[in-house]
Coordinates of C-alpha atoms in Angstrom, one line a residue:
Chain A
M1195 CA -25.5 -24.9 8.5
L1196 CA -22.1 -26.0 6.5
E1197 CA -21.4 -22.5 5.8
Y1198 CA -21.2 -21.3 9.2
I1199 CA -18.9 -24.0 10.1
E1200 CA -16.9 -23.0 7.1
L1201 CA -16.8 -19.3 7.6
F1202 CA -16.0 -20.1 11.4
F1203 CA -13.0 -21.9 10.6
K1204 CA -11.9 -19.6 7.6
S1205 CA -11.9 -16.7 9.8
I1206 CA -9.6 -18.5 12.7
F1207 CA -7.0 -20.2 10.3
I1208 CA -6.9 -19.0 6.6
D1209 CA -7.7 -15.3 7.2
N1210 CA -6.3 -14.9 10.3
M1211 CA -6.2 -11.3 11.3
V1212 CA -2.8 -11.0 12.6
F1213 CA -1.0 -13.6 9.9
A1214 CA -2.9 -12.9 6.9
T1215 CA -4.0 -9.3 7.0
F1216 CA -1.8 -7.7 10.0
L1217 CA -4.6 -6.0 11.9
G1218 CA -4.3 -5.2 15.5
M1219 CA -0.4 -5.4 15.0
C1220 CA 0.2 -2.6 17.6
S1221 CA -1.3 -4.0 20.5
Y1222 CA -0.3 -7.5 19.5
L1223 CA 3.3 -6.2 19.7
A1224 CA 2.7 -4.3 23.0
I1225 CA 0.9 -6.6 25.2
S1226 CA 2.2 -9.9 24.2
K1227 CA 4.9 -9.8 26.9
K1228 CA 3.0 -11.9 29.5
V1229 CA 0.5 -14.6 28.8
S1230 CA -1.7 -13.6 31.5
T1231 CA -2.3 -10.0 29.9
S1232 CA -2.6 -11.4 26.7
V1233 CA -5.3 -13.7 27.5
G1234 CA -7.5 -10.8 29.2
M1235 CA -6.7 -8.6 25.9
G1236 CA -7.8 -11.5 23.4
A1237 CA -10.7 -12.2 25.6
A1238 CA -11.5 -8.6 25.2
V1239 CA -11.2 -8.4 21.3
I1240 CA -13.2 -11.7 20.9
F1241 CA -16.0 -9.9 22.8
V1242 CA -15.8 -6.7 21.1
L1243 CA -15.8 -8.3 17.6
A1244 CA -18.6 -10.4 18.4
V1245 CA -20.6 -7.6 19.2
T1246 CA -19.6 -4.9 16.8
V1247 CA -19.3 -7.0 13.6
P1248 CA -23.2 -7.7 14.0
V1249 CA -24.1 -4.2 14.8
N1250 CA -22.2 -2.7 12.1
W1251 CA -23.7 -5.5 9.5
L1252 CA -27.2 -3.9 10.5
L1253 CA -26.1 -0.6 10.2
D1254 CA -24.6 -1.3 6.8
Q1255 CA -27.5 -3.1 5.6
Y1256 CA -30.3 -0.9 6.6
L1257 CA -28.6 2.5 6.7
L1258 CA -25.2 2.7 4.6
Q1259 CA -25.7 0.4 1.4
P1260 CA -26.8 2.1 -1.6
G1261 CA -30.7 1.7 -1.5
A1262 CA -30.6 0.3 2.1
L1263 CA -33.0 3.2 3.1
S1264 CA -35.7 1.7 1.1
W1265 CA -37.2 0.4 4.3
L1266 CA -38.4 4.2 5.1
G1267 CA -40.4 4.6 2.0
E1268 CA -39.9 4.6 -2.0
E1269 CA -38.5 8.2 -1.9
Y1270 CA -35.6 7.1 0.4
A1271 CA -34.7 4.2 -1.9
G1272 CA -32.3 6.4 -3.9
Y1273 CA -30.0 7.4 -1.1
D1274 CA -26.2 6.1 -0.8
L1275 CA -24.7 6.8 2.6
S1276 CA -21.7 4.3 2.3
F1277 CA -19.5 7.3 2.3
L1278 CA -20.4 7.6 6.0
S1279 CA -19.4 4.0 6.8
F1280 CA -16.2 4.7 8.4
I1281 CA -17.4 7.3 10.8
M1282 CA -20.5 5.0 11.7
F1283 CA -18.6 2.0 12.0
I1284 CA -16.2 3.8 14.3
A1285 CA -18.6 5.5 16.4
T1286 CA -20.3 2.1 17.1
I1287 CA -16.9 0.6 18.2
A1288 CA -16.0 3.6 20.5
T1289 CA -19.3 3.0 22.0
M1290 CA -19.1 -0.5 22.7
V1291 CA -15.5 -0.4 24.0
Q1292 CA -17.0 2.1 26.3
L1293 CA -19.4 -0.6 27.6
V1294 CA -16.8 -3.4 27.7
E1295 CA -14.5 -1.3 29.8
I1296 CA -17.4 -0.6 32.4
I1297 CA -18.4 -4.2 32.7
V1298 CA -14.6 -5.2 32.9
E1299 CA -14.0 -2.7 35.6
K1300 CA -16.9 -3.6 37.5
F1301 CA -16.5 -7.5 37.8
A1302 CA -13.0 -8.1 37.2
P1303 CA -10.9 -5.2 38.6
A1304 CA -7.7 -7.3 38.6
L1305 CA -7.8 -7.7 34.8
Y1306 CA -8.8 -3.9 34.7
N1307 CA -6.0 -3.1 36.3
S1308 CA -3.3 -5.3 34.4
L1309 CA -4.9 -4.2 31.1
G1310 CA -4.4 -0.3 32.3
I1311 CA -4.1 1.7 29.2
F1312 CA -4.8 -0.9 26.8
L1313 CA -8.5 -1.5 27.3
P1314 CA -9.4 2.3 25.7
L1315 CA -6.9 1.3 23.3
I1316 CA -9.0 -1.3 21.7
A1317 CA -11.2 1.1 20.1
V1318 CA -8.2 1.8 18.1
N1319 CA -7.3 -1.7 17.6
C1320 CA -7.2 -2.1 13.8
A1321 CA -8.7 -5.5 14.5
I1322 CA -11.9 -4.4 15.5
L1323 CA -12.4 -1.4 12.8
G1324 CA -10.8 -4.3 10.2
G1325 CA -13.1 -6.8 11.1
S1326 CA -16.5 -4.7 10.5
L1327 CA -14.5 -3.0 7.2
F1328 CA -14.0 -6.6 5.9
M1329 CA -17.4 -7.9 6.6
Q1330 CA -18.6 -5.0 4.7
S1331 CA -16.2 -5.7 1.5
R1332 CA -16.7 -9.2 1.6
E1333 CA -20.4 -8.9 1.7
I1334 CA -21.4 -11.3 4.2
P1335 CA -24.9 -12.3 3.4
T1336 CA -26.7 -12.8 6.9
L1337 CA -26.7 -11.5 10.5
G1338 CA -25.7 -15.0 11.7
L1339 CA -23.0 -15.3 9.6
S1340 CA -21.7 -11.8 10.4
F1341 CA -21.7 -13.1 14.1
V1342 CA -20.0 -16.0 13.1
Y1343 CA -17.3 -13.9 11.2
G1344 CA -16.9 -11.9 14.4
I1345 CA -16.3 -14.7 16.8
G1346 CA -14.2 -16.4 14.6
S1347 CA -12.0 -13.3 13.7
G1348 CA -11.7 -12.7 17.4
I1349 CA -10.7 -16.4 18.1
G1350 CA -8.0 -16.0 15.6
W1351 CA -6.5 -13.2 17.0
F1352 CA -6.6 -14.6 20.8
L1353 CA -4.9 -17.5 19.1
A1354 CA -2.2 -15.6 17.5
I1355 CA -1.5 -13.3 20.7
L1356 CA -1.5 -16.5 22.8
A1357 CA 1.2 -18.0 21.1
I1358 CA 3.2 -14.9 20.5
A1359 CA 3.2 -14.4 24.3
A1360 CA 4.1 -17.8 25.1
I1361 CA 7.4 -17.6 22.7
R1362 CA 8.2 -14.4 24.1
E1363 CA 8.1 -15.9 27.6
K1364 CA 10.4 -18.6 26.7
I1365 CA 12.7 -16.6 24.3
R1366 CA 13.7 -14.4 27.4
Y1367 CA 16.2 -17.5 28.2
S1368 CA 17.6 -17.4 24.9
Q1369 CA 20.7 -15.8 23.4
V1370 CA 19.3 -13.4 20.9
P1371 CA 21.6 -11.0 19.1
G1372 CA 21.5 -7.9 21.0
P1373 CA 20.1 -5.6 18.1
L1374 CA 17.1 -7.9 17.7
R1375 CA 16.3 -8.5 21.0
G1376 CA 12.7 -7.3 21.8
L1377 CA 11.0 -5.9 19.0
G1378 CA 13.0 -7.5 15.9
I1379 CA 13.1 -11.1 16.8
T1380 CA 9.4 -10.6 17.7
F1381 CA 8.8 -9.5 14.3
I1382 CA 10.9 -12.4 12.5
I1383 CA 9.0 -14.9 14.7
T1384 CA 5.7 -13.4 13.7
G1385 CA 6.6 -13.9 10.1
L1386 CA 7.6 -17.4 10.8
M1387 CA 4.4 -18.2 12.4
A1388 CA 2.6 -16.1 9.3
I1389 CA 4.5 -18.7 7.0
G1390 CA 3.1 -21.6 9.2
F1391 CA -0.5 -20.3 8.9
M1392 CA -0.4 -20.4 5.3
S1393 CA -0.4 -23.7 5.3
F1394 CA -4.0 -23.7 6.2
G1395 CA -4.9 -22.4 3.1
G1396 CA -5.0 -25.8 1.6
M1397 CA -7.8 -26.6 4.2
L1398 CA -10.5 -24.9 2.4
T1399 CA -12.1 -27.0 -0.5
G1400 CA -14.7 -25.1 -2.0
G1401 CA -17.5 -23.0 -0.5
D1402 CA -18.7 -19.5 -1.6
D1403 CA -15.2 -18.5 -3.4
A1404 CA -13.8 -21.6 -4.5
P1405 CA -9.9 -20.9 -5.5
K1406 CA -9.1 -19.8 -8.9
K1407 CA -8.1 -22.7 -11.0
E1408 CA -4.4 -21.8 -11.6
G1409 CA -2.9 -25.0 -10.8
A1410 CA -2.7 -27.1 -7.7
T1411 CA 0.5 -25.5 -6.1
T1412 CA -0.9 -21.9 -6.3
K1413 CA -3.9 -22.5 -4.4
A1414 CA -2.5 -22.4 -1.1
E1415 CA -0.9 -18.9 -2.0
V1416 CA -3.8 -17.3 -3.4
K1417 CA -6.0 -18.1 -0.6
V1418 CA -4.2 -16.2 2.1
E1419 CA -3.9 -12.9 0.3
V1420 CA -6.4 -10.1 0.7
K1421 CA -9.8 -11.3 -1.3
E1422 CA -9.3 -8.2 -3.7
D1423 CA -6.1 -9.1 -4.6
V1424 CA -6.5 -12.2 -5.8
D1425 CA -7.2 -11.6 -9.2
K1426 CA -4.1 -9.7 -9.7
K1427 CA -1.9 -12.3 -7.7
A1428 CA -3.6 -15.1 -9.6
E1429 CA -2.5 -13.4 -13.0
K1430 CA 1.1 -12.9 -11.7
L1431 CA 1.4 -16.8 -10.7
A1432 CA -0.2 -17.8 -13.8
N1433 CA 2.8 -15.6 -15.6
N1434 CA 5.3 -17.3 -13.2
T1435 CA 3.9 -20.8 -14.1
K1436 CA 3.9 -20.0 -17.8
E1437 CA 7.7 -19.1 -17.3
I1438 CA 8.5 -22.3 -15.4
T1439 CA 6.8 -24.3 -18.0
K1440 CA 8.9 -22.7 -20.5
Chain B
M1272 CA 16.6 26.2 7.8
G1273 CA 16.1 29.3 8.4
L1274 CA 12.2 29.3 8.7
L1275 CA 12.5 26.7 11.5
S1276 CA 14.2 27.3 14.8
K1277 CA 16.5 24.4 15.7
K1278 CA 13.8 22.9 18.4
D1279 CA 11.4 22.8 15.6
A1280 CA 13.6 21.1 13.0
K1281 CA 14.4 18.4 15.3
L1282 CA 10.5 17.6 15.3
I1283 CA 10.8 16.6 12.1
T1284 CA 14.1 15.1 11.7
D1285 CA 13.7 12.8 15.0
P1286 CA 11.3 10.6 14.0
L1287 CA 13.1 10.0 10.4
A1288 CA 15.5 7.8 12.5
D1289 CA 16.0 7.5 16.2
N1290 CA 12.4 8.2 17.2
N1291 CA 11.0 6.5 14.3
P1292 CA 7.2 5.7 14.9
I1293 CA 7.2 2.1 13.1
T1294 CA 10.7 0.9 14.3
I1295 CA 11.1 2.4 17.7
Q1296 CA 7.6 3.5 18.7
V1297 CA 6.0 0.7 17.4
L1298 CA 2.9 2.5 16.2
G1299 CA 1.2 2.1 12.9
I1300 CA 2.7 -1.4 12.1
C1301 CA -0.8 -3.1 10.4
S1302 CA -0.9 -0.8 7.2
A1303 CA 3.1 -0.6 7.1
L1304 CA 2.9 -4.5 6.5
A1305 CA -0.1 -5.1 4.3
I1306 CA 0.2 -2.9 1.4
T1307 CA 3.9 -2.7 1.1
A1308 CA 3.8 -5.5 -1.8
E1309 CA 4.0 -2.8 -4.3
L1310 CA 5.9 0.6 -4.0
Q1311 CA 3.1 2.7 -5.6
A1312 CA 0.9 1.7 -3.0
S1313 CA 3.4 2.5 -0.1
I1314 CA 3.6 5.8 -1.6
V1315 CA -0.1 6.6 -1.9
M1316 CA -0.5 5.1 1.6
S1317 CA 2.4 7.5 3.0
I1318 CA 0.9 10.5 1.5
S1319 CA -2.4 9.5 2.5
V1320 CA -1.2 9.5 6.2
L1321 CA 0.8 12.5 5.7
F1322 CA -2.4 14.5 4.7
V1323 CA -4.5 12.9 7.8
L1324 CA -1.7 13.2 10.3
G1325 CA -0.8 16.9 9.4
V1326 CA -4.1 18.3 9.1
G1327 CA -5.4 16.2 12.1
N1328 CA -2.6 17.3 14.6
V1329 CA -3.2 21.0 13.5
V1330 CA -7.1 20.5 14.2
I1331 CA -6.9 18.3 17.1
S1332 CA -4.1 21.2 18.6
L1333 CA -6.6 24.1 18.1
M1334 CA -9.3 22.3 19.9
R1335 CA -7.3 21.1 23.0
N1336 CA -8.2 23.3 25.4
I1337 CA -12.1 22.6 24.7
I1338 CA -12.3 18.9 24.4
P1339 CA -13.0 17.0 27.8
S1340 CA -10.6 15.0 28.6
K1341 CA -13.2 12.1 29.4
I1342 CA -14.3 12.1 25.7
R1343 CA -11.5 13.0 24.0
I1344 CA -10.9 9.6 22.3
I1345 CA -14.1 9.9 20.6
V1346 CA -13.6 13.4 19.6
Q1347 CA -10.2 12.2 18.0
L1348 CA -11.6 9.5 16.3
I1349 CA -14.3 11.7 14.6
V1350 CA -11.9 14.0 13.5
V1351 CA -9.7 11.6 12.1
A1352 CA -12.5 9.3 10.4
A1353 CA -13.7 12.9 8.5
L1354 CA -10.2 13.4 7.3
V1355 CA -10.0 9.4 6.1
I1356 CA -13.4 9.9 4.4
I1357 CA -12.0 12.7 2.5
V1358 CA -8.9 10.6 1.6
D1359 CA -11.0 7.9 0.6
Q1360 CA -13.4 9.9 -1.7
V1361 CA -10.5 11.4 -3.4
L1362 CA -8.8 8.0 -4.0
K1363 CA -12.1 6.5 -5.4
A1364 CA -12.4 9.9 -7.7
F1365 CA -8.9 10.2 -9.1
A1366 CA -7.1 6.6 -8.6
Y1367 CA -9.8 4.2 -8.5
E1368 CA -7.9 1.1 -9.5
L1369 CA -5.4 2.0 -6.5
S1370 CA -8.1 2.3 -4.0
K1371 CA -9.1 -1.2 -5.0
T1372 CA -5.8 -2.2 -4.1
L1373 CA -5.5 -0.4 -0.6
S1374 CA -8.9 -1.5 -0.3
V1375 CA -10.2 -1.7 3.4
F1376 CA -6.6 -0.3 4.4
V1377 CA -7.3 3.3 3.7
G1378 CA -10.4 2.9 6.3
L1379 CA -7.9 1.6 8.5
I1380 CA -5.8 4.9 8.8
I1381 CA -8.6 5.8 11.6
T1382 CA -7.2 2.9 13.6
N1383 CA -3.5 3.4 12.7
C1384 CA -2.0 3.8 16.1
I1385 CA 0.5 6.5 14.5
I1386 CA -2.4 9.1 14.4
M1387 CA -3.9 8.3 17.6
G1388 CA -0.8 8.2 19.1
R1389 CA 0.9 11.4 18.2
F1390 CA -2.7 13.0 19.0
E1391 CA -2.6 11.8 22.6
A1392 CA 1.1 12.3 23.0
F1393 CA 1.7 15.5 21.2
A1394 CA -1.1 17.3 19.8
L1395 CA -2.9 17.7 23.1
G1396 CA -0.3 19.5 24.8
N1397 CA 1.2 21.6 22.0
G1398 CA 0.5 24.7 20.0
P1399 CA -0.7 24.0 16.0
W1400 CA 2.2 24.9 14.3
R1401 CA 4.6 22.6 16.6
S1402 CA 1.7 20.0 16.1
F1403 CA 1.7 20.3 12.2
L1404 CA 5.6 20.0 12.2
D1405 CA 5.3 16.8 14.5
G1406 CA 2.6 15.3 12.3
I1407 CA 4.7 15.9 9.1
G1408 CA 7.6 14.5 11.0
N1409 CA 6.1 11.3 12.0
A1410 CA 4.4 10.7 8.8
L1411 CA 7.8 11.1 7.0
G1412 CA 9.0 8.5 9.4
Y1413 CA 6.5 6.1 8.6
A1414 CA 6.8 7.1 4.8
V1415 CA 10.4 6.0 5.1
I1416 CA 9.9 2.8 6.4
L1417 CA 6.8 2.3 4.3
V1418 CA 8.8 3.1 0.7
T1419 CA 11.9 1.0 2.0
V1420 CA 9.8 -2.3 2.6
G1421 CA 7.9 -1.4 -0.4
F1422 CA 11.0 -1.0 -2.5
F1423 CA 12.4 -4.1 -1.6
R1424 CA 9.6 -6.3 -1.9
E1425 CA 8.4 -5.2 -5.3
L1426 CA 12.0 -5.3 -6.6
L1427 CA 12.9 -8.9 -5.2
G1428 CA 9.3 -10.2 -5.7
S1429 CA 8.3 -9.2 -9.1
G1430 CA 11.5 -7.6 -10.5
T1431 CA 9.9 -4.1 -11.1
L1432 CA 9.5 -0.7 -9.4
L1433 CA 6.5 1.1 -9.5
G1434 CA 5.5 -1.1 -12.4
F1435 CA 8.6 -0.7 -14.6
K1436 CA 10.6 -3.8 -15.4
V1437 CA 13.8 -2.6 -13.9
L1438 CA 15.5 -6.0 -13.8
G1439 CA 14.2 -6.9 -17.4
D1440 CA 11.5 -9.1 -18.6
P1441 CA 10.7 -12.6 -16.9
I1442 CA 9.1 -14.0 -19.8
E1443 CA 11.3 -12.8 -22.8
K1444 CA 14.5 -13.4 -20.8
T1445 CA 16.0 -10.2 -20.9
G1446 CA 18.4 -8.4 -18.5
L1447 CA 19.1 -10.1 -15.4
Y1448 CA 16.8 -12.9 -16.2
A1449 CA 19.0 -14.0 -19.2
I1450 CA 21.4 -14.9 -16.7
G1451 CA 19.1 -17.1 -14.8
Y1452 CA 18.0 -14.6 -12.3
E1453 CA 14.4 -15.7 -10.8
N1454 CA 11.8 -13.7 -9.1
N1455 CA 11.4 -14.5 -5.4
G1456 CA 7.6 -14.7 -5.5
F1457 CA 7.7 -15.2 -1.7
M1458 CA 8.4 -11.6 -1.2
L1459 CA 5.0 -10.7 -2.4
L1460 CA 3.4 -12.8 0.2
S1461 CA 2.5 -11.3 3.7
P1462 CA 4.7 -13.0 6.0
M1463 CA 7.8 -11.4 4.0
A1464 CA 6.9 -8.0 5.1
L1465 CA 7.2 -8.8 8.9
I1466 CA 10.6 -10.4 8.2
V1467 CA 11.7 -7.3 6.1
V1468 CA 10.5 -4.8 8.8
G1469 CA 12.2 -7.2 11.3
I1470 CA 15.5 -6.9 9.4
I1471 CA 15.3 -3.2 9.1
I1472 CA 14.9 -2.9 12.8
W1473 CA 18.0 -5.0 13.2
V1474 CA 20.0 -2.9 11.0
Q1475 CA 19.1 0.3 12.6
R1476 CA 19.8 -1.0 16.2
S1477 CA 23.2 -2.5 15.1
R1478 CA 24.1 1.0 13.9
N1479 CA 22.4 2.6 17.1
K1480 CA 23.3 0.7 20.0
A1481 CA 21.6 3.0 22.4
L1482 CA 18.2 1.9 20.8
I1483 CA 19.0 -1.9 21.9
E1484 CA 16.5 -3.3 24.4
D1485 CA 17.4 -5.5 27.4

């Protein structure tokens, strides 16, 4: 049970889609002008992630991984279809997005009108495909965990877009220097928010990938990086600390 | 350029500055930010996008009259996914270490808004040659930002460029480090990418007042 809770909070705060890995930035910047539309978009992302990540987990487990086809019989055990994963994942996602579009159009026409062109673009929202690809590369072990991961990432994205939309509504009344107005200041605010979210890195105390023991101060920094980068970064930080102690 | 008419040349030069895909059209931000901690990764990413966008634009443009508009997004996704699989396999075969660094971001070229955006906005309505130029132009505009961000982040963050220690050796205290210069490790962390891009936008819009939003 504990690992579910841990993964849930980890995917919301520490591995936040927007602030730690920059996924879904395009729609994040395009739709965050008003709080009401950003809530709709965020909800759609949560839903789509919660559906697509487990579905893609099943695909990965029973179709794509090396040796995944062994449930068909001995002679299929040697196949490795993992090179097909991009195309399979994106096809699943496109289908699911179509489904969400139909449902939203039927039950919430107002939301459908305000989201307009962006709903089909969820299919090309990096956050959705990124969720599935991170699920694959982090080797999430069970279906339940992949569901938790999908929901958690979705909520993280939702929080991020909600926060920036609220800030952008307020910032309209401030005197921002001309060239920074609009996109520029949004980037810088997002950067500052990302720095804030880095502090959540200290929240994680243990679990499946305990932080590398490189000294207490580096722990937070290492955690927020993409997992693949961790080893390299740790090495660099170790050099830095060496240098400092000198 | 004798080869290209003035109108065609504009397709390539426009996205480099005044219609830049990242700073003006706001497309393809994700990968621009995530992989720019090192110059080398930025360059490889740019080349991958150049390939995918150039070829993809031509393919879509050739098929533009036979794609039913209702399913065009799926068709486009399949075309991109096929091209990205090629890039991914080539990277894994010839530059395995680098493909580890780029990790999922190669796959995320599929959902790079630049690609879908150019397909929708240009390739569906124009011939193959013009689409090819548009693809190359936009990919180059993307590359300019990526390489700039990668350059500053690697230079200020780890004091190297493409892995060469251009500012001297931080541990043996040579070069700039001899007079007390320190690397700003913060540049390597993800938030700084956002701030660097924000500053690039600031500089660009100060130089060209027409781009300022109201």
